[in-house]
Backbone as a printed PyTorch tensor [residue, N CA C, xyz], in Angstrom:
tensor([[[ 22.1090,   2.4200,   3.1740],
         [ 22.0960,   2.4200,   4.6280],
         [ 21.0480,   3.4120,   5.1200]],

        [[ 20.1010,   2.9550,   5.9390],
         [ 19.0660,   3.8620,   6.4310],
         [ 19.6400,   5.0280,   7.2230]],

        [[ 19.0550,   6.1780,   7.0140],
         [ 19.5200,   7.3730,   7.7240],
         [ 18.4660,   7.8900,   8.6980]],

        [[ 17.3190,   7.2320,   8.7270],
         [ 16.2530,   7.6460,   9.6360],
         [ 16.1270,   6.6500,  10.7790]],

        [[ 15.9890,   7.1710,  11.9840],
         [ 15.8830,   6.3340,  13.1790],
         [ 14.5500,   5.5870,  13.1800]],

        [[ 14.5610,   4.3890,  13.7560],
         [ 13.3290,   3.6240,  13.9590],
         [ 12.4250,   4.3920,  14.9270]],

        [[ 11.1210,   4.1660,  14.8050],
         [ 10.2020,   4.7300,  15.7910],
         [ 10.6510,   4.2470,  17.1660]],

        [[ 10.6430,   5.1240,  18.1410],
         [ 11.1170,   4.7630,  19.4830],
         [ 10.0820,   5.1120,  20.5500]],

        [[  8.8170,   4.8780,  20.2100],
         [  7.7380,   5.1880,  21.1450],
         [  7.3430,   3.9780,  21.9870]],

        [[  8.1910,   2.9260,  21.9490],
         [  7.9050,   1.7210,  22.7240],
         [  6.9320,   0.7830,  22.0420]],

        [[  6.5010,   1.1120,  20.8440],
         [  5.5630,   0.2700,  20.1050],
         [  6.2730,  -0.3710,  18.9090]],

        [[  5.7240,  -1.4860,  18.4410],
         [  6.2450,  -2.1650,  17.2600],
         [  5.4580,  -1.6350,  16.0620]],

        [[  6.1690,  -1.0320,  15.1270],
         [  5.5370,  -0.4540,  13.9400],
         [  5.6340,  -1.4350,  12.7790]],

        [[  4.4600,  -1.7900,  12.2540],
         [  4.3410,  -2.7790,  11.1830],
         [  3.8820,  -2.0500,   9.9240]],

        [[  4.4820,  -2.4060,   8.7950],
         [  4.1580,  -1.7350,   7.5360],
         [  3.6390,  -2.7130,   6.5020]],

        [[  2.4770,  -2.3820,   5.9300],
         [  2.0480,  -3.0240,   4.6780],
         [  2.1450,  -1.9550,   3.6130]],

        [[  2.9040,  -2.2290,   2.5750],
         [  3.0120,  -1.3090,   1.4580],
         [  2.8540,  -2.1040,   0.1750]],

        [[  1.9230,  -1.6820,  -0.6670],
         [  1.7460,  -2.4070,  -1.9270],
         [  0.3620,  -2.2230,  -2.4940]],

        [[ -0.0120,  -3.1930,  -3.3110],
         [ -1.2870,  -3.1070,  -4.0110],
         [ -2.4740,  -3.3620,  -3.0810]],

        [[ -3.5810,  -2.7000,  -3.3970],
         [ -4.8340,  -2.9270,  -2.6850],
         [ -5.7040,  -3.9260,  -3.4520]],

        [[ -5.1470,  -4.5340,  -4.4860],
         [ -5.8610,  -5.4950,  -5.3190],
         [ -6.3760,  -6.6520,  -4.4680]],

        [[ -7.6820,  -6.9220,  -4.5620],
         [ -8.3060,  -7.9680,  -3.7500],
         [ -7.8110,  -9.3610,  -4.1120]],

        [[ -7.4900,  -9.5730,  -5.3870],
         [ -7.0330, -10.8870,  -5.8220],
         [ -5.7510, -11.2730,  -5.1020]],

        [[ -4.8460, -10.3140,  -4.9540],
         [ -3.6020, -10.5950,  -4.2240],
         [ -3.8730, -10.6500,  -2.7200]],

        [[ -4.7870,  -9.8290,  -2.2490],
         [ -5.2770,  -9.9360,  -0.8840],
         [ -4.3770,  -9.4380,   0.2350]],

        [[ -3.2040,  -8.9040,  -0.0760],
         [ -2.2480,  -8.5110,   0.9480],
         [ -2.7240,  -7.4030,   1.8680]],

        [[ -3.3240,  -6.3670,   1.2990],
         [ -3.7560,  -5.2200,   2.1090],
         [ -4.9050,  -5.6230,   3.0380]],

        [[ -5.8670,  -6.3660,   2.5010],
         [ -7.0100,  -6.8010,   3.3010],
         [ -6.5240,  -7.6920,   4.4430]],

        [[ -5.5900,  -8.6040,   4.1470],
         [ -5.0540,  -9.5000,   5.1790],
         [ -4.3800,  -8.7060,   6.2940]],

        [[ -3.6060,  -7.6970,   5.9170],
         [ -2.9250,  -6.8640,   6.9150],
         [ -3.9440,  -6.1510,   7.8010]],

        [[ -4.9760,  -5.6120,   7.1920],
         [ -6.0010,  -4.8830,   7.9340],
         [ -6.7530,  -5.8170,   8.8830]],

        [[ -7.0090,  -7.0470,   8.4380],
         [ -7.7510,  -7.9990,   9.2740],
         [ -6.9690,  -8.4130,  10.5220]],

        [[ -5.6560,  -8.2050,  10.5040],
         [ -4.8370,  -8.5080,  11.6800],
         [ -5.0500,  -7.4940,  12.8020]],

        [[ -5.3170,  -6.2680,  12.4330],
         [ -5.3290,  -5.1600,  13.3950],
         [ -6.1790,  -5.4070,  14.6400]],

        [[ -7.4150,  -5.9190,  14.5220],
         [ -8.2180,  -6.1110,  15.7410],
         [ -7.6330,  -7.1370,  16.7090]],

        [[ -6.7440,  -7.9950,  16.2210],
         [ -6.1610,  -9.0400,  17.0690],
         [ -4.8450,  -8.6010,  17.7150]],

        [[ -4.3060,  -7.4830,  17.2550],
         [ -3.0510,  -6.9790,  17.8100],
         [ -3.3180,  -6.1690,  19.0770]],

        [[ -2.3790,  -6.1980,  19.9920],
         [ -2.5200,  -5.4050,  21.2140],
         [ -2.1650,  -3.9490,  20.9250]],

        [[ -2.2950,  -3.1120,  21.9240],
         [ -1.9580,  -1.7060,  21.7440],
         [ -0.4490,  -1.4700,  21.7300]],

        [[  0.3390,  -2.5520,  21.7340],
         [  1.7960,  -2.4340,  21.5770],
         [  2.1960,  -2.2550,  20.1100]],

        [[  1.2190,  -2.3450,  19.2220],
         [  1.5080,  -2.3170,  17.7890],
         [  0.8690,  -1.1190,  17.0960]],

        [[  1.5490,  -0.6650,  16.0580],
         [  1.0020,   0.3580,  15.1630],
         [  1.1200,  -0.2100,  13.7580]],

        [[  0.0080,  -0.2430,  13.0380],
         [ -0.0190,  -0.7650,  11.6810],
         [ -0.1000,   0.4030,  10.7030]],

        [[  0.8640,   0.4770,   9.7910],
         [  0.8860,   1.5120,   8.7550],
         [  0.4700,   0.8690,   7.4340]],

        [[ -0.4850,   1.4740,   6.7560],
         [ -0.9580,   0.9620,   5.4720],
         [ -0.6920,   2.0240,   4.4150]],

        [[  0.0340,   1.6290,   3.3840],
         [  0.2690,   2.5230,   2.2600],
         [  0.2320,   1.7110,   0.9800]],

        [[ -0.2470,   2.3180,  -0.0820],
         [ -0.2910,   1.5880,  -1.3320],
         [ -1.1830,   2.2400,  -2.3540]],

        [[ -1.6350,   1.4050,  -3.2780],
         [ -2.3470,   1.9280,  -4.4400],
         [ -3.3730,   0.9110,  -4.9270]],

        [[ -4.3330,   1.4070,  -5.6770],
         [ -5.3540,   0.5450,  -6.2620],
         [ -6.3230,   1.3890,  -7.0480]],

        [[ -7.3350,   0.7400,  -7.5900],
         [ -8.3680,   1.4640,  -8.3150],
         [ -9.1260,   2.3350,  -7.3150]],

        [[ -9.9290,   3.2350,  -7.8440],
         [-10.7130,   4.1120,  -6.9660],
         [-11.5860,   3.2760,  -6.0200]],

        [[-12.1930,   2.2020,  -6.5620],
         [-13.0570,   1.3400,  -5.7640],
         [-12.2530,   0.6070,  -4.6820]],

        [[-11.0640,   0.0930,  -5.0360],
         [-10.2340,  -0.6180,  -4.0730],
         [ -9.7860,   0.3050,  -2.9360]],

        [[ -9.4030,   1.5210,  -3.2790],
         [ -8.9870,   2.4950,  -2.2600],
         [-10.1540,   2.7920,  -1.3270]],

        [[-11.3380,   2.9820,  -1.9030],
         [-12.5330,   3.2660,  -1.1080],
         [-12.8440,   2.1040,  -0.1520]],

        [[-12.7190,   0.8680,  -0.6400],
         [-13.0000,  -0.3050,   0.1970],
         [-11.9820,  -0.4180,   1.3380]],

        [[-10.7170,  -0.1170,   1.0560],
         [ -9.6870,  -0.1500,   2.1030],
         [-10.0040,   0.9000,   3.1620]],

        [[-10.3720,   2.1050,   2.7140],
         [-10.6980,   3.1780,   3.6620],
         [-11.9100,   2.8100,   4.5250]],

        [[-12.9180,   2.1620,   3.9200],
         [-14.0920,   1.7370,   4.6830],
         [-13.7150,   0.6820,   5.7290]],

        [[-12.8560,  -0.2640,   5.3330],
         [-12.3970,  -1.2890,   6.2760],
         [-11.6630,  -0.6460,   7.4470]],

        [[-10.8480,   0.3540,   7.1440],
         [-10.0840,   1.0360,   8.1870],
         [-10.9900,   1.8420,   9.1090]],

        [[-12.0470,   2.4330,   8.5600],
         [-13.0030,   3.1750,   9.3860],
         [-13.6600,   2.2480,  10.4170]],

        [[-13.9880,   1.0360,   9.9920],
         [-14.5940,   0.0610,  10.9090],
         [-13.6140,  -0.3460,  12.0050]],

        [[-12.3270,  -0.3860,  11.6730],
         [-11.3090,  -0.7870,  12.6460],
         [-11.2340,   0.1600,  13.8260]],

        [[-11.4710,   1.4360,  13.5830],
         [-11.3810,   2.4270,  14.6570],
         [-12.2040,   2.0140,  15.8740]],

        [[-13.2850,   1.2990,  15.6320],
         [-14.1910,   0.9140,  16.7180],
         [-13.7390,  -0.3610,  17.4410]],

        [[-12.9210,  -1.2070,  16.7680],
         [-12.6210,  -2.5170,  17.3470],
         [-11.1390,  -2.7950,  17.5810]],

        [[-10.2720,  -1.9660,  17.0910],
         [ -8.8400,  -2.2610,  17.1670],
         [ -8.1630,  -1.5290,  18.3230]],

        [[ -7.4030,  -2.2860,  19.1150],
         [ -6.5880,  -1.6620,  20.1540],
         [ -5.2950,  -1.1210,  19.5480]],

        [[ -4.8060,  -1.8040,  18.5110],
         [ -3.6090,  -1.3250,  17.8100],
         [ -3.9800,  -0.0670,  17.0330]],

        [[ -3.0780,   0.8640,  16.9830],
         [ -3.3040,   2.0770,  16.1880],
         [ -3.0640,   1.7310,  14.7230]],

        [[ -3.9000,   2.2370,  13.8560],
         [ -3.7330,   2.0090,  12.4210],
         [ -3.5870,   3.3620,  11.7450]],

        [[ -2.5290,   3.4990,  10.9600],
         [ -2.2910,   4.7470,  10.2320],
         [ -2.3600,   4.4730,   8.7380]],

        [[ -3.3760,   5.0440,   8.1190],
         [ -3.5420,   4.9010,   6.6710],
         [ -2.8660,   6.0810,   5.9940]],

        [[ -1.9640,   5.7780,   5.0800],
         [ -1.2210,   6.8400,   4.4080],
         [ -1.5450,   6.9360,   2.9250]],

        [[ -2.2860,   5.9730,   2.3950],
         [ -2.6300,   5.9920,   0.9840],
         [ -1.3920,   5.8690,   0.1140]],

        [[ -1.4590,   6.4720,  -1.0530],
         [ -0.3360,   6.4200,  -1.9930],
         [  0.6410,   7.5300,  -1.6330]],

        [[  1.8990,   7.1620,  -1.3750],
         [  2.9040,   8.1580,  -0.9980],
         [  4.0780,   8.1030,  -1.9770]],

        [[  4.8770,   9.1420,  -1.9800],
         [  6.0300,   9.2060,  -2.8800],
         [  7.0850,   8.1860,  -2.4650]],

        [[  8.0000,   7.8750,  -3.3850],
         [  9.0790,   6.9340,  -3.0720],
         [  9.9540,   7.4320,  -1.9290]],

        [[ 10.2090,   8.7360,  -1.8860],
         [ 11.0500,   9.2530,  -0.7980],
         [ 10.3280,   9.1390,   0.5470]],

        [[  9.0190,   9.3780,   0.5650],
         [  8.2460,   9.2000,   1.8090],
         [  8.2200,   7.7300,   2.2200]],

        [[  8.1040,   6.8350,   1.2240],
         [  8.0890,   5.3990,   1.5090],
         [  9.4450,   4.9520,   2.0420]],

        [[ 10.5290,   5.4600,   1.4690],
         [ 11.8730,   5.1340,   1.9680],
         [ 11.9920,   5.4720,   3.4570]],

        [[ 11.5370,   6.6650,   3.8180],
         [ 11.6150,   7.1070,   5.2200],
         [ 10.7490,   6.2150,   6.1040]],

        [[  9.5290,   5.9310,   5.6530],
         [  8.6110,   5.1010,   6.4440],
         [  9.1930,   3.6990,   6.6500]],

        [[  9.7680,   3.1230,   5.5960],
         [ 10.3730,   1.7870,   5.7260],
         [ 11.5250,   1.8090,   6.7240]],

        [[ 12.3210,   2.8410,   6.6900],
         [ 13.4540,   2.9430,   7.6150],
         [ 12.9890,   3.0810,   9.0630]],

        [[ 11.8420,   3.6990,   9.2660],
         [ 11.3570,   3.9700,  10.6230],
         [ 10.5990,   2.7930,  11.2410]],

        [[  9.9700,   1.9530,  10.4020],
         [  9.1800,   0.8260,  10.9120],
         [ 10.0740,  -0.3500,  11.2800]],

        [[  9.4730,  -1.3360,  11.9530],
         [ 10.2050,  -2.5120,  12.4360],
         [  9.9550,  -3.7700,  11.6140]],

        [[  8.7020,  -3.9680,  11.1740],
         [  8.3170,  -5.1930,  10.4650],
         [  7.6410,  -4.8210,   9.1510]],

        [[  8.0370,  -5.5090,   8.0790],
         [  7.3930,  -5.3430,   6.7800],
         [  6.5270,  -6.5600,   6.4960]],

        [[  5.2870,  -6.3170,   6.0870],
         [  4.3530,  -7.4140,   5.8070],
         [  4.3110,  -7.7450,   4.3270]],

        [[  4.4660,  -9.0130,   4.0440],
         [  4.2840,  -9.5460,   2.6940],
         [  3.1620, -10.5670,   2.8460]],

        [[  1.9200, -10.0890,   2.8020],
         [  0.7800, -10.8850,   3.2570],
         [ -0.0920, -11.4330,   2.1300]],

        [[  0.5140, -11.7100,   0.9740],
         [ -0.2620, -12.3980,  -0.0580],
         [ -0.4880, -13.8380,   0.3920]],

        [[ -1.6170, -14.3980,   0.0190],
         [ -2.0220, -15.7420,   0.4370],
         [ -1.0060, -16.7900,  -0.0280]],

        [[ -0.3640, -17.4960,   0.9190],
         [  0.6640, -18.4670,   0.5450],
         [  0.1090, -19.7160,  -0.1440]],

        [[ -1.2170, -19.8870,  -0.1330],
         [ -1.7920, -21.0930,  -0.7240],
         [ -2.1820, -20.9210,  -2.1900]],

        [[ -2.1220, -19.7110,  -2.7210],
         [ -2.4960, -19.5280,  -4.1290],
         [ -1.3610, -19.9930,  -5.0330]],

        [[ -1.7290, -20.4070,  -6.2350],
         [ -0.7540, -20.9150,  -7.2090],
         [  0.3700, -19.9100,  -7.4500]],

        [[  0.0180, -18.6450,  -7.6880],
         [  1.0270, -17.6270,  -7.9800],
         [  2.0090, -17.4780,  -6.8260]],

        [[  1.4960, -17.3920,  -5.6250],
         [  2.3610, -17.1330,  -4.4810],
         [  3.1790, -18.3470,  -4.0440]],

        [[  2.8400, -19.5250,  -4.5310],
         [  3.6460, -20.7050,  -4.2120],
         [  4.9090, -20.7540,  -5.0620]],

        [[  4.9250, -19.9750,  -6.1360],
         [  6.0580, -20.0550,  -7.0630],
         [  6.7160, -18.7110,  -7.3330]],

        [[  6.4030, -17.7000,  -6.5550],
         [  6.9690, -16.3760,  -6.8310],
         [  7.7610, -15.8480,  -5.6440]],

        [[  8.6530, -14.9370,  -5.9570],
         [  9.4290, -14.2640,  -4.9190],
         [  9.0820, -12.7840,  -4.9760]],

        [[  8.3280, -12.2720,  -4.0000],
         [  7.9300, -10.8550,  -4.0190],
         [  9.1440,  -9.9360,  -3.8240]],

        [[  9.3360,  -9.0070,  -4.7310],
         [ 10.4750,  -8.0890,  -4.6540],
         [ 10.4210,  -7.2140,  -3.4040]],

        [[  9.2050,  -7.0380,  -2.8480],
         [  9.0960,  -6.1790,  -1.6700],
         [  9.9040,  -6.7250,  -0.4980]],

        [[ 10.1600,  -8.0480,  -0.4740],
         [ 10.9460,  -8.6290,   0.6180],
         [ 12.3410,  -8.0210,   0.6300]],

        [[ 12.9920,  -7.9720,  -0.5200],
         [ 14.3410,  -7.3960,  -0.6050],
         [ 14.3020,  -5.9000,  -0.3300]],

        [[ 13.2570,  -5.2370,  -0.8100],
         [ 13.1180,  -3.7990,  -0.5840],
         [ 12.9700,  -3.5130,   0.9160]],

        [[ 12.0930,  -4.2610,   1.5800],
         [ 11.9290,  -4.1010,   3.0210],
         [ 13.2640,  -4.3220,   3.7400]],

        [[ 13.9230,  -5.4440,   3.4240],
         [ 15.1690,  -5.7880,   4.1120],
         [ 16.2580,  -4.7430,   3.8960]],

        [[ 16.3300,  -4.2030,   2.6910],
         [ 17.3710,  -3.2000,   2.4150],
         [ 17.1330,  -1.9130,   3.1930]],

        [[ 15.9270,  -1.7490,   3.7240],
         [ 15.5930,  -0.5820,   4.5400],
         [ 15.6020,  -0.9010,   6.0410]],

        [[ 16.0600,  -2.1050,   6.3990],
         [ 16.2070,  -2.4490,   7.8150],
         [ 14.9760,  -3.0300,   8.4700]],

        [[ 14.0310,  -3.5100,   7.6610],
         [ 12.8330,  -4.1210,   8.2240],
         [ 13.0090,  -5.6330,   8.3630]],

        [[ 12.4580,  -6.1970,   9.4240],
         [ 12.2950,  -7.6300,   9.5490],
         [ 11.0350,  -7.9490,   8.7400]],

        [[ 11.0090,  -9.0870,   8.0380],
         [  9.8960,  -9.3900,   7.1330],
         [  9.0730, -10.5740,   7.6200]],

        [[  7.7500, -10.4080,   7.5500],
         [  6.8140, -11.5040,   7.7790],
         [  6.1420, -11.8140,   6.4530]],

        [[  6.1710, -13.1000,   6.0690],
         [  5.6060, -13.5080,   4.7860],
         [  4.8590, -14.8220,   4.9350]],

        [[  3.9030, -15.0260,   4.0300],
         [  3.2990, -16.3420,   3.9310],
         [  4.3720, -17.3220,   3.4840]],

        [[  4.3480, -18.5290,   4.0510],
         [  5.3680, -19.5250,   3.7250],
         [  5.2720, -19.8980,   2.2430]],

        [[  6.4440, -19.9900,   1.6300],
         [  6.5310, -20.2350,   0.1970],
         [  7.9200, -20.8110,  -0.0520]],

        [[  7.9980, -21.9320,  -0.7690],
         [  9.2790, -22.6310,  -0.9850],
         [ 10.3050, -21.7340,  -1.6650]],

        [[  9.8650, -20.9120,  -2.6000],
         [ 10.7960, -20.0390,  -3.3190],
         [ 11.4710, -19.0660,  -2.3550]],

        [[ 10.7020, -18.5060,  -1.4430],
         [ 11.2670, -17.5770,  -0.4540],
         [ 12.1580, -18.3450,   0.5180]],

        [[ 11.6570, -19.4760,   1.0220],
         [ 12.4180, -20.2570,   2.0040],
         [ 13.7770, -20.6920,   1.4570]],

        [[ 13.8400, -21.0340,   0.1750],
         [ 15.0860, -21.5250,  -0.4150],
         [ 15.9820, -20.4040,  -0.9320]],

        [[ 15.5160, -19.1820,  -0.8460],
         [ 16.2910, -18.0430,  -1.3460],
         [ 17.4570, -17.7160,  -0.4110]],

        [[ 18.2940, -16.8160,  -0.8570],
         [ 19.4680, -16.4030,  -0.0680],
         [ 19.0960, -15.6000,   1.1740]],

        [[ 17.8330, -15.2210,   1.3030],
         [ 17.3830, -14.4850,   2.5010],
         [ 16.3220, -15.2690,   3.2800]],

        [[ 16.0140, -16.4720,   2.8230],
         [ 14.9290, -17.2630,   3.4120],
         [ 15.0620, -17.5220,   4.8930]],

        [[ 16.3070, -17.6430,   5.3700],
         [ 16.5210, -17.9130,   6.7990],
         [ 16.2630, -16.6960,   7.6730]],

        [[ 16.1440, -15.5220,   7.0750],
         [ 15.9120, -14.2940,   7.8460],
         [ 14.4370, -13.8790,   7.8870]],

        [[ 13.6240, -14.5190,   7.0530],
         [ 12.2080, -14.1710,   6.9600],
         [ 11.4250, -14.9370,   8.0270]],

        [[ 10.4300, -14.2900,   8.6270],
         [  9.4940, -14.9410,   9.5360],
         [  8.2820, -15.3530,   8.6990]],

        [[  7.7170, -16.5200,   9.0140],
         [  6.6520, -17.0750,   8.1700],
         [  5.3810, -17.3700,   8.9530]],

        [[  4.2730, -17.3910,   8.2040],
         [  3.0150, -17.9430,   8.7020],
         [  2.5250, -18.9050,   7.6300]],

        [[  1.6810, -19.8680,   8.0160],
         [  1.2620, -20.9160,   7.0820],
         [ -0.1620, -20.7750,   6.5550]],

        [[ -1.0250, -20.1910,   7.3360],
         [ -2.4290, -20.0740,   6.9070],
         [ -2.7980, -18.6050,   6.7530]],

        [[ -3.5690, -18.3100,   5.7240],
         [ -3.9780, -16.9340,   5.4430],
         [ -5.1710, -16.5670,   6.3150]],

        [[ -4.9470, -16.6190,   7.6300],
         [ -5.9970, -16.2150,   8.5570],
         [ -5.4480, -15.1000,   9.4350]],

        [[ -6.2990, -14.1750,   9.8510],
         [ -5.8300, -13.0960,  10.7260],
         [ -5.1490, -13.6410,  11.9830]],

        [[ -5.6800, -14.7200,  12.5570],
         [ -5.1030, -15.2810,  13.7830],
         [ -3.6950, -15.8150,  13.5340]],

        [[ -3.5000, -16.5480,  12.4470],
         [ -2.1790, -17.1050,  12.1220],
         [ -1.1520, -15.9940,  11.8900]],

        [[ -1.5630, -14.9850,  11.1230],
         [ -0.6470, -13.8800,  10.8100],
         [ -0.3140, -13.0810,  12.0670]],

        [[ -1.3130, -12.8470,  12.9000],
         [ -1.0990, -12.0860,  14.1350],
         [ -0.1720, -12.8370,  15.0790]],

        [[ -0.3940, -14.1460,  15.2140],
         [  0.4880, -14.9520,  16.0760],
         [  1.9190, -14.9140,  15.5650]],

        [[  2.0810, -14.9450,  14.2420],
         [  3.4260, -14.8970,  13.6600],
         [  4.0940, -13.5540,  13.9520]],

        [[  3.3620, -12.4690,  13.8190],
         [  3.9230, -11.1430,  14.1210],
         [  4.3250, -11.0710,  15.5890]],

        [[  3.4360, -11.5540,  16.4560],
         [  3.7000, -11.4520,  17.8870],
         [  4.8120, -12.3980,  18.3490]],

        [[  5.1550, -13.3960,  17.5100],
         [  6.2340, -14.3210,  17.8880],
         [  7.6140, -13.7850,  17.5120]],

        [[  7.6600, -12.6980,  16.7510],
         [  8.9530, -12.1230,  16.3770],
         [  9.6030, -11.5420,  17.6320]],

        [[ 10.7910, -11.9990,  17.9210],
         [ 11.4930, -11.5690,  19.1300],
         [ 12.5260, -10.4810,  18.8570]],

        [[ 13.0950, -10.4920,  17.6630],
         [ 14.1810,  -9.5660,  17.3600],
         [ 13.7660,  -8.6660,  16.1950]],

        [[ 13.6090,  -7.3970,  16.4760],
         [ 13.1780,  -6.4510,  15.4510],
         [ 14.3440,  -5.6830,  14.8420]],

        [[ 15.5450,  -6.1640,  15.0850],
         [ 16.7330,  -5.5000,  14.5680],
         [ 16.9560,  -5.9370,  13.1230]],

        [[ 16.7200,  -5.0490,  12.1840],
         [ 16.8620,  -5.3600,  10.7690],
         [ 18.2810,  -5.2360,  10.2500]],

        [[ 19.2540,  -5.0480,  11.1370],
         [ 20.6480,  -4.8840,  10.7000],
         [ 21.1230,  -6.1360,   9.9670]],

        [[ 20.7870,  -7.3190,  10.4910],
         [ 21.1890,  -8.5590,   9.8100],
         [ 20.6300,  -8.6190,   8.3960]],

        [[ 19.4040,  -8.1590,   8.2320],
         [ 18.7820,  -8.1480,   6.9050],
         [ 19.5460,  -7.2120,   5.9670]],

        [[ 19.8640,  -6.0200,   6.4500],
         [ 20.6120,  -5.0630,   5.6210],
         [ 21.9920,  -5.6080,   5.2730]],

        [[ 22.6490,  -6.2520,   6.2440],
         [ 23.9710,  -6.8240,   5.9880],
         [ 23.9020,  -7.9030,   4.9130]],

        [[ 22.8620,  -8.7540,   4.9620],
         [ 22.7160,  -9.8160,   3.9690],
         [ 22.4890,  -9.2290,   2.5780]],

        [[ 21.6630,  -8.2070,   2.4960],
         [ 21.4120,  -7.5590,   1.1990],
         [ 22.7190,  -6.9710,   0.6650]],

        [[ 23.5000,  -6.3510,   1.5420],
         [ 24.7890,  -5.7810,   1.1450],
         [ 25.7290,  -6.8820,   0.6380]],

        [[ 25.7910,  -8.0040,   1.3620],
         [ 26.6360,  -9.1310,   0.9480],
         [ 26.2010,  -9.6610,  -0.4220]],

        [[ 24.9020,  -9.8210,  -0.6150],
         [ 24.3870, -10.3200,  -1.8880],
         [ 24.7060,  -9.3560,  -3.0230]],

        [[ 24.5970,  -8.0760,  -2.7500],
         [ 24.9150,  -7.0560,  -3.7500],
         [ 26.3910,  -7.1430,  -4.1520]],

        [[ 27.2530,  -7.3000,  -3.1550],
         [ 28.6860,  -7.4290,  -3.4400],
         [ 28.9670,  -8.6920,  -4.2460]],

        [[ 28.2980,  -9.7880,  -3.9070],
         [ 28.5030, -11.0510,  -4.6120],
         [ 28.0590, -10.9350,  -6.0720]],

        [[ 26.9240, -10.3000,  -6.2970],
         [ 26.4370, -10.1100,  -7.6640],
         [ 27.4300,  -9.2620,  -8.4590]],

        [[ 27.9450,  -8.1980,  -7.8540],
         [ 28.9300,  -7.3390,  -8.5320],
         [ 30.1770,  -8.1360,  -8.8810]],

        [[ 30.6300,  -8.9510,  -7.9480],
         [ 31.8230,  -9.7690,  -8.1570],
         [ 31.5830, -10.7900,  -9.2790]],

        [[ 30.4310, -11.4700,  -9.2250],
         [ 30.0970, -12.4600, -10.2450],
         [ 29.9620, -11.8260, -11.6210]],

        [[ 29.3210, -10.6670, -11.6730],
         [ 29.1390,  -9.9600, -12.9400],
         [ 30.4880,  -9.5350, -13.5190]],

        [[ 31.3610,  -9.0480, -12.6640],
         [ 32.7020,  -8.6450, -13.0870],
         [ 33.4620,  -9.8500, -13.6470]],

        [[ 33.3310, -10.9840, -12.9920],
         [ 33.9900, -12.2080, -13.4350],
         [ 33.4650, -12.6470, -14.8090]],

        [[ 32.1660, -12.5610, -15.0010],
         [ 31.5630, -12.9240, -16.2890],
         [ 32.0660, -11.9850, -17.3900]],

        [[ 32.0850, -10.7010, -17.0990],
         [ 32.5580,  -9.7190, -18.0860],
         [ 34.0200,  -9.9820, -18.4430]],

        [[ 34.8530, -10.2750, -17.4470],
         [ 36.2650, -10.5770, -17.6980],
         [ 36.4180, -11.8320, -18.5420]],

        [[ 35.6220, -12.8550, -18.2590],
         [ 35.6780, -14.1010, -19.0280],
         [ 35.3090, -13.8520, -20.4870]],

        [[ 34.2530, -13.0810, -20.7000],
         [ 33.8260, -12.7530, -22.0640],
         [ 34.8680, -11.9200, -22.7720]],

        [[ 35.4160, -10.9350, -22.0770],
         [ 36.4450, -10.0460, -22.6590],
         [ 37.6800, -10.8480, -23.0780]],

        [[ 38.0750, -11.8160, -22.2670],
         [ 39.2530, -12.6290, -22.5550],
         [ 39.0360, -13.5370, -23.7730]],

        [[ 37.7870, -13.9110, -24.0210],
         [ 37.4830, -14.7700, -25.1730],
         [ 37.3800, -13.9800, -26.4660]],

        [[ 37.2160, -12.6610, -26.3620],
         [ 37.0970, -11.8210, -27.5650],
         [ 38.3980, -11.4940, -28.1180]]])
C-alpha cells in the first residue's frame, strides 16, 4: 500500500521508468511525447542504459527544454526506494515499447504490475497478451507508436485514481496465495 501522497500541484505526473535501449524504444517514445503535451503535464524519466544511450537521452531532453510546454524531469538511474516513492507520487505509468514489434505482440511487461501495485494508471501499446490478462481492462492503450497517438491516449485518460489498480493487484495476490495453498494441500494429501 503506497504511503506517499500523489503530487498535488494540479498537474498530471507521468512516469517512464526502464531501459534506455533504442531497440525497445520506450524511453525515446516517452520523450517524443513531451512537445505535444500541454503545461498540465510533468514527464518524469528514470532508467538505465549504456553510457552512449544515457548520453543520447540527455541530449534529447536538452532539446526538449526549447520546445516543450510540459515540464520534463530527468532523474537518471535511481535506487529502488527512490523509484518506489516516485511511482507512488505519479499518476500515470508509461509502458511505451512499440506495440507492432514481434516481441511486444507476445510479451507482458512486468512494469505494468509494478506500476499498478504503486497506484499508477498505466498507458501501454496495445497488445493481445496485456488485453487478455487479469489487468487488461484497467490498462489504457494506444495503437500506433507515434508521439501523436501516445499523447492523445494520455490526454484521454479521465480517471487518474490508481486505487482500482492496487485493489486488483491485491486480489490477484490473494488468489495466487489461495491457489498455491490448494496445490500444496493436494500434493501433501497424495504423499
